[in-house]
Short mmCIF file of C-alpha atoms in Angstrom, two decimals:
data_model
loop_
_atom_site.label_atom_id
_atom_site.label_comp_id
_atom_site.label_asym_id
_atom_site.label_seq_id
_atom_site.Cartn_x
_atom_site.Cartn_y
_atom_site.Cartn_z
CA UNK T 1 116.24 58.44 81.57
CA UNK T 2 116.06 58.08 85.17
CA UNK T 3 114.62 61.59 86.59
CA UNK T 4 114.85 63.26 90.30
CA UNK T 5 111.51 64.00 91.43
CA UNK T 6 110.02 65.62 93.88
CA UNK T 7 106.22 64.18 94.90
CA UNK T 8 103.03 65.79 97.04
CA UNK T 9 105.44 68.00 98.82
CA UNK T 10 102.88 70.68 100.16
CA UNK T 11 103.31 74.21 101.42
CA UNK T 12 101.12 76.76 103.57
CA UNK T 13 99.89 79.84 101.49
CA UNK T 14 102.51 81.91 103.03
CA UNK T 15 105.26 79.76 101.18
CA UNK T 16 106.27 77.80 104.11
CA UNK T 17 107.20 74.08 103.62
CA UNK T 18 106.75 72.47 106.85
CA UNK T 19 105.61 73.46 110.54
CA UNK T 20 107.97 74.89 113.23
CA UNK T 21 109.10 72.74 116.41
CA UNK T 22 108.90 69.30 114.42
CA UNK T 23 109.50 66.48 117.57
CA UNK T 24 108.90 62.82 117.93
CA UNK T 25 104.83 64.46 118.81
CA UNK T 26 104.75 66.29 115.35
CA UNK T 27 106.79 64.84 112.90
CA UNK T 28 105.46 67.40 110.36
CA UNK T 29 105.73 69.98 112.95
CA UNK T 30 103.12 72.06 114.39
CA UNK T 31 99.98 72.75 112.19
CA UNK T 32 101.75 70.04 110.11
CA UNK T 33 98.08 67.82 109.53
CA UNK T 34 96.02 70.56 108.25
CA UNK T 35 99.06 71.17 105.71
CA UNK T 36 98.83 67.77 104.79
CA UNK T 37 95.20 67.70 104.89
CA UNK T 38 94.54 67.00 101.21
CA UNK T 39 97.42 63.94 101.19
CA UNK T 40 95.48 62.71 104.31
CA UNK T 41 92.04 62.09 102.36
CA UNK T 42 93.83 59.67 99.73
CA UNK T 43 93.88 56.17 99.84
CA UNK T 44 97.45 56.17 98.73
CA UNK T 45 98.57 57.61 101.99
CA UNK T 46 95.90 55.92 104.42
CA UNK T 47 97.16 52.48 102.82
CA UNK T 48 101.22 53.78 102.76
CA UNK T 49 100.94 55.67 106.31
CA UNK T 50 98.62 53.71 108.40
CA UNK T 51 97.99 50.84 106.14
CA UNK T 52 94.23 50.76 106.31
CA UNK T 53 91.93 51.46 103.76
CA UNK T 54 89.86 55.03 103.41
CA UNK T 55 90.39 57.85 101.55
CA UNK T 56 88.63 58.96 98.72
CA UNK T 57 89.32 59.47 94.56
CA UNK T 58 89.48 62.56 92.78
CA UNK T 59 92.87 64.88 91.76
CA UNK T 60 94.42 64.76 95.21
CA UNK T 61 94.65 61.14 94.96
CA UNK T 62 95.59 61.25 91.26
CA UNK T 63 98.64 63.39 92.42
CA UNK T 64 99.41 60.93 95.65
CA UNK T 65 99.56 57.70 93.21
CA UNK T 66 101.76 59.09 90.86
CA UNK T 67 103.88 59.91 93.52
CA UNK T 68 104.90 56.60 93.91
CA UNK T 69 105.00 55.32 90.15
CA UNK T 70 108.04 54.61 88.49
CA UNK T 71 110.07 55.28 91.92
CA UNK T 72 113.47 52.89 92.10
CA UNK T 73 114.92 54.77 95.59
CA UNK T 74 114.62 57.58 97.85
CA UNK T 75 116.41 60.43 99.25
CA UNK T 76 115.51 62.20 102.91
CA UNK T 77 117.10 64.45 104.56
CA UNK T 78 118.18 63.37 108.37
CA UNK T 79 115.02 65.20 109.64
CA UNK T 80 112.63 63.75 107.67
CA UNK T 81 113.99 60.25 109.06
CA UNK T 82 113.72 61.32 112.27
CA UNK T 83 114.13 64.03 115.40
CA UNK T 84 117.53 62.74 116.30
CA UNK T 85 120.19 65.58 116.10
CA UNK T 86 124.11 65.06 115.77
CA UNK T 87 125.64 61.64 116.35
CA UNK T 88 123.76 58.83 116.41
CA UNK T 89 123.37 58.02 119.96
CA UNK T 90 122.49 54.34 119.32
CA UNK T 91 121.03 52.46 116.36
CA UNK T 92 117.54 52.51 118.37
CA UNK T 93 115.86 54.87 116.23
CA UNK T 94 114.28 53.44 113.18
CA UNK T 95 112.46 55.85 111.64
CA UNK T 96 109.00 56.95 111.48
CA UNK T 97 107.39 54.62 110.14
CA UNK T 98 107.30 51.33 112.00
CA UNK T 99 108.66 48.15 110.98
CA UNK T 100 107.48 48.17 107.35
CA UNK T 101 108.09 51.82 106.24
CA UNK T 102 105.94 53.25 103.44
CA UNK T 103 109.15 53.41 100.49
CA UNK T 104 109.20 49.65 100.36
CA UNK T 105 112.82 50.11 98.54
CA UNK T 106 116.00 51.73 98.76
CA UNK T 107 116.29 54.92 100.92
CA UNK T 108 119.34 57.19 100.93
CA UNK T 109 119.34 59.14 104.02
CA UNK T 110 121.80 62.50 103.88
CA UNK T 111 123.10 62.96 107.59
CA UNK T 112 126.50 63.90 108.53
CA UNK T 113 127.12 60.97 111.09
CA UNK T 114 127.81 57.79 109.53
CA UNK T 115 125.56 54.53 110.84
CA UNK T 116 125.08 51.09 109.16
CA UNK T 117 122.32 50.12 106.72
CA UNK T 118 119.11 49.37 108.24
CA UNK T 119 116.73 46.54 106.62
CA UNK T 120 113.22 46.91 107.30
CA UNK T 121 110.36 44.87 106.83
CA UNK T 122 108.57 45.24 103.33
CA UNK T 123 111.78 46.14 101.44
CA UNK T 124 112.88 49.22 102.21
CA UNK T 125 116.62 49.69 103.07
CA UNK T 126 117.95 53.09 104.79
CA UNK T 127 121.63 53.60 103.68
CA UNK T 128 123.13 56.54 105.79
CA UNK T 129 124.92 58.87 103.27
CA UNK T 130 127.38 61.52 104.42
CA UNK T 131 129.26 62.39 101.53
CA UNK T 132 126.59 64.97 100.47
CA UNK T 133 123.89 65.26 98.04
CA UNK T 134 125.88 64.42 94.77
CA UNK T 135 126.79 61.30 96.21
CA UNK T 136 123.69 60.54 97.34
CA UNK T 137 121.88 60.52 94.14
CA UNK T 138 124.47 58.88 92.09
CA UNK T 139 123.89 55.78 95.17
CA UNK T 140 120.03 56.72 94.62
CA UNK T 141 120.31 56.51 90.57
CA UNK T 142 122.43 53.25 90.68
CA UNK T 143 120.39 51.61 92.96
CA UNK T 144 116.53 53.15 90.82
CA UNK T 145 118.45 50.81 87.75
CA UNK T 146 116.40 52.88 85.56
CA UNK T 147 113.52 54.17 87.36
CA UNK T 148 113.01 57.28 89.04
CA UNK T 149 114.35 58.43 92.58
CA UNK T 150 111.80 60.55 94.77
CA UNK T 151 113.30 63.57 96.80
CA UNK T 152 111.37 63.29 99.95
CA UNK T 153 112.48 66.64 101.74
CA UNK T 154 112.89 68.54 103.74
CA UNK T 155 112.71 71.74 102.82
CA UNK T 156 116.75 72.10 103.29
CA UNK T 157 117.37 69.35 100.92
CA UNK T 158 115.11 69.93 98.60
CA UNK T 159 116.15 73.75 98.16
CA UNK T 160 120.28 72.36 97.78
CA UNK T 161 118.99 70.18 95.38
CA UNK T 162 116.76 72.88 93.18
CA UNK T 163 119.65 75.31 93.52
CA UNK T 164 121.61 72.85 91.98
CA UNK T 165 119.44 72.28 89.12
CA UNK T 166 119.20 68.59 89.82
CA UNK T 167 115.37 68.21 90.27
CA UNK T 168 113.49 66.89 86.87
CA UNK T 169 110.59 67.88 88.35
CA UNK T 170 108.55 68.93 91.42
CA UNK T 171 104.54 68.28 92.24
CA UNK T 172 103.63 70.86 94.84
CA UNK T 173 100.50 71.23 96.54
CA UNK T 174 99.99 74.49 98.02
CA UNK T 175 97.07 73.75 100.84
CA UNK T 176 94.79 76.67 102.20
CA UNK T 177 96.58 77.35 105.36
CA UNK T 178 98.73 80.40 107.01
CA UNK T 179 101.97 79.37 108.95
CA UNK T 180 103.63 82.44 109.86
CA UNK T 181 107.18 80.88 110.11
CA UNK T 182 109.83 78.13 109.39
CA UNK T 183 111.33 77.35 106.27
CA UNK T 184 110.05 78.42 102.86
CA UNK T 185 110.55 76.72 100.00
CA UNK T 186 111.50 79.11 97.73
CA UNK T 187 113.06 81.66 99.47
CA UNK T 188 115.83 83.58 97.32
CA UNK T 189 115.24 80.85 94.60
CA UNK T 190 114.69 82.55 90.94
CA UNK T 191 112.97 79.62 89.96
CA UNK T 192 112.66 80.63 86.30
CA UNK T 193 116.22 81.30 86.36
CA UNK T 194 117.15 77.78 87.20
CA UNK T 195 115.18 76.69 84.05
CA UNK T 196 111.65 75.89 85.91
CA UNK T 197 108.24 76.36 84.41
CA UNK T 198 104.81 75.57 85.64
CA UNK T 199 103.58 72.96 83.47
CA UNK T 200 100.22 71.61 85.37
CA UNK T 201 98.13 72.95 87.50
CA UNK T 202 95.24 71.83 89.19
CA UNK T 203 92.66 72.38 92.17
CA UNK T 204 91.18 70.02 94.83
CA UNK T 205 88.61 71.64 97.56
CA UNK T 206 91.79 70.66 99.63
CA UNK T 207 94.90 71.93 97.77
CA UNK T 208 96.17 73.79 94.93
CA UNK T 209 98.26 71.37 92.89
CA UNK T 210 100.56 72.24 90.83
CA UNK T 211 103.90 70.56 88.47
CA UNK T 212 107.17 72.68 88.17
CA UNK T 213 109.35 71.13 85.60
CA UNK T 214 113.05 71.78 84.39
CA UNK T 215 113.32 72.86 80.86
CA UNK T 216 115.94 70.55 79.01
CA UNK T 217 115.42 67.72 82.02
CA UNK T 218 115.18 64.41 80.00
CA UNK T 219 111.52 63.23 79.07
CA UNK I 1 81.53 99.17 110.19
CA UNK I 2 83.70 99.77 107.79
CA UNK I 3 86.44 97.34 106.57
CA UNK I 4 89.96 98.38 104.73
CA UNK I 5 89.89 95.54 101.91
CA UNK I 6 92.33 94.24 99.47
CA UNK I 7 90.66 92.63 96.51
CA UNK I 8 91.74 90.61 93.25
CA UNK I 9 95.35 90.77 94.54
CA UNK I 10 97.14 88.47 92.25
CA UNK I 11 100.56 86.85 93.49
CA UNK I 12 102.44 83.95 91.64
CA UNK I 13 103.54 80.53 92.75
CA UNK I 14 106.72 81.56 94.37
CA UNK I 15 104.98 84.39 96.30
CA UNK I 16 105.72 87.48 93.67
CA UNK I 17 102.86 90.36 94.14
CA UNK I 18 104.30 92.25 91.08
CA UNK I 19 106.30 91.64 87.99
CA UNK I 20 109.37 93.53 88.31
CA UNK I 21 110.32 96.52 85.58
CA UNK I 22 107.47 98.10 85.50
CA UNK I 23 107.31 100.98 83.30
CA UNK I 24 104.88 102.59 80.68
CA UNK I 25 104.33 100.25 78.63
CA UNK I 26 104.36 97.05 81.72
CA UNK I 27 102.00 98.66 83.90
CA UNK I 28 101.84 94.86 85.73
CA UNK I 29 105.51 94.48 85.42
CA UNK I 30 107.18 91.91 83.10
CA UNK I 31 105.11 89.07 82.89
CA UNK I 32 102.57 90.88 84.90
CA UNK I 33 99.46 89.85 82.12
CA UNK I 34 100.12 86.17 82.59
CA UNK I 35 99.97 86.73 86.38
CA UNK I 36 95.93 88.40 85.80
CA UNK I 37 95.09 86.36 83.31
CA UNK I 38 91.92 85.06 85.89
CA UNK I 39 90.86 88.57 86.24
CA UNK I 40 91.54 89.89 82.39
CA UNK I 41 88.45 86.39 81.85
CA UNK I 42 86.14 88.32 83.63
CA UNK I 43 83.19 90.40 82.76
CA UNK I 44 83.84 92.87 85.81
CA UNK I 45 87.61 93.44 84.81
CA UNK I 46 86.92 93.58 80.67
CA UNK I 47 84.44 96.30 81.52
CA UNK I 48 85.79 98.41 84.03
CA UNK I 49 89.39 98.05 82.37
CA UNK I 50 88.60 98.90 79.04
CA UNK I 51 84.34 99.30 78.97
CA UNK I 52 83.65 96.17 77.02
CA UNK I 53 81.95 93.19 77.02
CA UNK I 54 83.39 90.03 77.54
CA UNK I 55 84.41 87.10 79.59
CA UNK I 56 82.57 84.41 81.07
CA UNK I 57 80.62 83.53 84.50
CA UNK I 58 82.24 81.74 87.60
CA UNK I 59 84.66 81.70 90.47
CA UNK I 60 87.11 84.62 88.62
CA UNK I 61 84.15 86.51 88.25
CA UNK I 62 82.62 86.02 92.01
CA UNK I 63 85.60 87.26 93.19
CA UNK I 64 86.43 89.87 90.88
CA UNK I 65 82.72 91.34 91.12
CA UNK I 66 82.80 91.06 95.06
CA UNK I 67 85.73 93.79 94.62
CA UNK I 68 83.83 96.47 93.88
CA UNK I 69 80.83 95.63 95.82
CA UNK I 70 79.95 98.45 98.91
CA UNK I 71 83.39 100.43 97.97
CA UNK I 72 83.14 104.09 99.41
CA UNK I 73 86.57 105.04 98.65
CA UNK I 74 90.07 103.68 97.51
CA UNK I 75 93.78 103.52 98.30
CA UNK I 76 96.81 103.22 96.20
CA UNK I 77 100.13 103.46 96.38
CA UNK I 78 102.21 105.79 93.93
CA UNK I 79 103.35 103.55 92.10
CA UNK I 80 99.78 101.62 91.50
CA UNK I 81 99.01 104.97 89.74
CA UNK I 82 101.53 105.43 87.65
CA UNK I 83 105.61 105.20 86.92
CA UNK I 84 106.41 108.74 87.46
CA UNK I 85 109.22 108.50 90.35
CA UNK I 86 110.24 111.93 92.85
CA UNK I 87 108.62 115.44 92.66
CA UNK I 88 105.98 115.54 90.21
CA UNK I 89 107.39 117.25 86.87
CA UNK I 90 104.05 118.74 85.70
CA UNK I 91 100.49 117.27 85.68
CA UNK I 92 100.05 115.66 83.06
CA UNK I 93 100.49 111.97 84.16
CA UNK I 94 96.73 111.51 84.96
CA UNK I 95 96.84 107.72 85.98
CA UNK I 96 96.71 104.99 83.79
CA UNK I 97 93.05 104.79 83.17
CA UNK I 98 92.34 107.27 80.87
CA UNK I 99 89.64 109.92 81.18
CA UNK I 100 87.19 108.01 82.83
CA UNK I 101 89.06 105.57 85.19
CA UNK I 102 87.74 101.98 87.38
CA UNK I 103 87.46 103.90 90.52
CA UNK I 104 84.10 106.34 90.14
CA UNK I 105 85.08 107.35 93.89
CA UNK I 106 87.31 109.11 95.41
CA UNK I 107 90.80 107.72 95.67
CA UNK I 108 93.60 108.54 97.78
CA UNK I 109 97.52 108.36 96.80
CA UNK I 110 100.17 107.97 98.86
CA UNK I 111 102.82 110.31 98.27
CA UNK I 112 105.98 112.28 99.34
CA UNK I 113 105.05 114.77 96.99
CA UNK I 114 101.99 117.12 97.29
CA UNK I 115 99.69 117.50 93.94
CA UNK I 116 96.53 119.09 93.80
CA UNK I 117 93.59 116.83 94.08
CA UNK I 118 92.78 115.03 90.44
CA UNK I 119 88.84 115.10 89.01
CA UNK I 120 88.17 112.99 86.47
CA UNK I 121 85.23 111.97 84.21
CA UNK I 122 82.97 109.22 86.11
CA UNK I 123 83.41 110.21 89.45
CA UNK I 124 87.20 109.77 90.33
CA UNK I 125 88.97 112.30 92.15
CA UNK I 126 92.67 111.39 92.70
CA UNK I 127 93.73 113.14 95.98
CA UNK I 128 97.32 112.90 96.93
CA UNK I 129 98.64 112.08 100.30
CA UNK I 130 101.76 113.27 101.76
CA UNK I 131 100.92 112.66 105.85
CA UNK I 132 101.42 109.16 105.36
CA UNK I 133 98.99 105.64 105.65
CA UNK I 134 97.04 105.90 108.62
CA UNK I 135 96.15 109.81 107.42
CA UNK I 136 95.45 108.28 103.89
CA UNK I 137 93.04 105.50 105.89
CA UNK I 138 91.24 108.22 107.81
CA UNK I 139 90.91 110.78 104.80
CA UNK I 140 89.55 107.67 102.56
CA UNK I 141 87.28 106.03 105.49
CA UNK I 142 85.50 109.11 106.13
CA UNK I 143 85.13 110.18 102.14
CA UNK I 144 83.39 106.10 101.91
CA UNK I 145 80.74 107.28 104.19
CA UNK I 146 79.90 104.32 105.90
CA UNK I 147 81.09 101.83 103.06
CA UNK I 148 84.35 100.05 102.74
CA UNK I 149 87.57 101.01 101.71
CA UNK I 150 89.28 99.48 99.16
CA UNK I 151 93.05 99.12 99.19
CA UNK I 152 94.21 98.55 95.58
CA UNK I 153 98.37 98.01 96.18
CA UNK I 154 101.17 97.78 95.53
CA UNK I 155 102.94 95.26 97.15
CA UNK I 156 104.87 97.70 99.63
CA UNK I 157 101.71 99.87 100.83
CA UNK I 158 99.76 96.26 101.53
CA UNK I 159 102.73 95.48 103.35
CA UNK I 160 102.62 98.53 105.53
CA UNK I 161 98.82 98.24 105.84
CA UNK I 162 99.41 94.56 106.83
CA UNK I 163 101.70 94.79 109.90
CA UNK I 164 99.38 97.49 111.44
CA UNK I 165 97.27 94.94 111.58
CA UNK I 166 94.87 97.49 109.31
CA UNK I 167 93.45 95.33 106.83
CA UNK I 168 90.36 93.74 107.85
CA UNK I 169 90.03 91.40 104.82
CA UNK I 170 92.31 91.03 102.21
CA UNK I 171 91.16 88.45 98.55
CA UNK I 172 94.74 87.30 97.48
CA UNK I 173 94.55 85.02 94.24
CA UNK I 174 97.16 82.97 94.00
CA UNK I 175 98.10 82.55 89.51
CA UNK I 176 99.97 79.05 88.40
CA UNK I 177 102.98 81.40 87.27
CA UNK I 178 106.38 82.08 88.43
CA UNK I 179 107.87 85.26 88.45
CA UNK I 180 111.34 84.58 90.03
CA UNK I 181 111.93 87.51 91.64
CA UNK I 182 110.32 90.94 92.65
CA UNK I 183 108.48 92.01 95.54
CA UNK I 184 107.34 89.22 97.82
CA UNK I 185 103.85 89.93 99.30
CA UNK I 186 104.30 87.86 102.75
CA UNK I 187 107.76 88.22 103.13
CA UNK I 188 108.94 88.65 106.88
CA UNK I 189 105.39 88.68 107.83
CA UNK I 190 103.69 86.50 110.24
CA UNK I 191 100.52 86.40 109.71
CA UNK I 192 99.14 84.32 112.12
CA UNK I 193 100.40 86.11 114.89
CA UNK I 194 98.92 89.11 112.87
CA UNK I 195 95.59 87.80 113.84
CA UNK I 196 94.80 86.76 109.86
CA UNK I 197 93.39 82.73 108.69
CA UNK I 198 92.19 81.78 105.74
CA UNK I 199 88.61 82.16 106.41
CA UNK I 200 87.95 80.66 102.09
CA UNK I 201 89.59 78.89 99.35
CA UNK I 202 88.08 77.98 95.81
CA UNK I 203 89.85 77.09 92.47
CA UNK I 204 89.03 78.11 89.21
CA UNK I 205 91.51 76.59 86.41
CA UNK I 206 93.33 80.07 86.20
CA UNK I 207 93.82 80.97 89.79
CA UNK I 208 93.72 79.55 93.47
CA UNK I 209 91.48 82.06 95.44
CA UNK I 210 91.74 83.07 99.25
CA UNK I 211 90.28 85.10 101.88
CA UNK I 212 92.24 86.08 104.95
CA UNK I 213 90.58 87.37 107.44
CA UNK I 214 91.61 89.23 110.83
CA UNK I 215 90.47 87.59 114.03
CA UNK I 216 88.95 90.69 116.50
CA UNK I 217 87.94 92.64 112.87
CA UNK I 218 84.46 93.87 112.99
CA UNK I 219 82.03 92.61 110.69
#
């Protein structure tokens, strides 16, 4: 059955999920590149990000590729589409990613400020959900017909959606890096309380991988 | 000059230092044995812990061996040495090492509660603290003669030693477990703006390994 997933989401060593004072100059906030160091040396993400090629094998690209196997749609939160806050001043912004965004599908983005579809180039669709995250992965599942929908963050979403025991599983890399503040991931979550184990684990020079999965999620 | 070290200091996944419920027969704390299982591989831990020999070469054992390397003196918390809680009933908790425990130095215990100073076989001499952890630092730095101090835990006391900005160099390995709750070793601390980076990472398949170093430390 079709599973929520959560794919190369990476965290400092102090637990924290992204880097403070995100803006259009640091969409993964500040410090956000040496967190995503590892990701950066795959040729899944130099091909998805900047569409070149580069990158090299080895376990931190095993874990970027499978991050985008078996994926039928997407969920963001609003801040992962973008550094637009509160109503939508115009339909100008389009997203990070240029005209041909990396999900090259369907892409349910939760925001509280309703807006239009958006067809990109390359396939990818952002429908503009603001009935909440239930809603937003039965759109997600219907539209996956089968396959898998990938929980792209942030950190806020992905912590409503854990708390909420919706998340199959999770493939976290935990990269050798102190942030000192924002949000962490699993703050006041009792992880094996929600029915999470740690079923993989794994080490690049770059990261420490590892794979959280529900007990009694589907296979 | 000498350094106030924390070495082999295990926390899980979700940031856990400890396994909670710790009592006489958990000296680690519920699940705390899953959470060491990189240092109970090595031939530094097997012999000090329980004078045998066992375990295998590699990364667990570089860092487990590096531990006890130039160690003049050590510092624990209460708790670290043993579950009795509030004025000491008699003597005869004696740690939970046995006759001849890991320490062959002198060691230093925080405490409210005054106890005459502890000889054991090997070496160790427990000597309690009641004037607090910067009287504990200067008793053990000048009992190490010139060598390092080592501070063994818990969680709380690194915590304390932490935002004084006393630790010099602390070896946190980071186990593919999750504990759910307990004490959280980074909580509310920034350390970044303590003056701490990761200075070294390395994997072994049982642990993540880092060293965070102080900026403005001496060496």
């Amino acid at each position: 059955m079709s599973k929520l997933r959560v794919e190369s989401f990476t965290i400092s060593l102090d637990g924290f999920g992204a880097g403070q004072n995100q803006d259009v100059d640091n969409p993964l906030g500040v410090r956000g590149t040496a967190l995503h160091a590892w990701a950066l040396s795959t040729p899944t993400f130099q091909k998805n990000l900047f569409g070149r090629d580069g990158g090299h094998a080895g376990i931190d690209e095993d874990f970027a590729a499978r991050g985008f196997r078996n994926i039928g749609a997407w969920i963001l939160g609003r801040n992962m589409f973008g550094p637009v806050r509160g109503p939508w001043p115009d339909e100008s912004w389009r997203g990070w990613w240029g005209d041909d965004p990396v999900y090259h599908g369907p892409v349910f983005v939760l925001t509280h400020h309703a807006r239009a579809p958006l067809v990109m180039q390359g396939g990818t669709t952002f429908h503009f959900v603001t009935e909440g995250i239930d809603a937003a992965l039965a759109q997600a599942r219907e539209a996956a017909a089968g396959k898998d929908v990938r929980l792209g963050g942030g950190v806020d979403v992905v912590r409503q959606y854990l708390r909420r025991r919706l998340i199959d599983e999770m493939h976290i890399a935990i990269a050798p890096v102190l942030l000192g503040a924002g949000e962490r991931l699993f703050e006041g979550i009792d992880l094996p309380a929600l029915g999470y184990t740690c079923t993989r684990h794994e080490c690049s020079p770059l990261a420490l991988h590892v794979v959280l999965a529900r007990q009694g999620s589907k296979d």
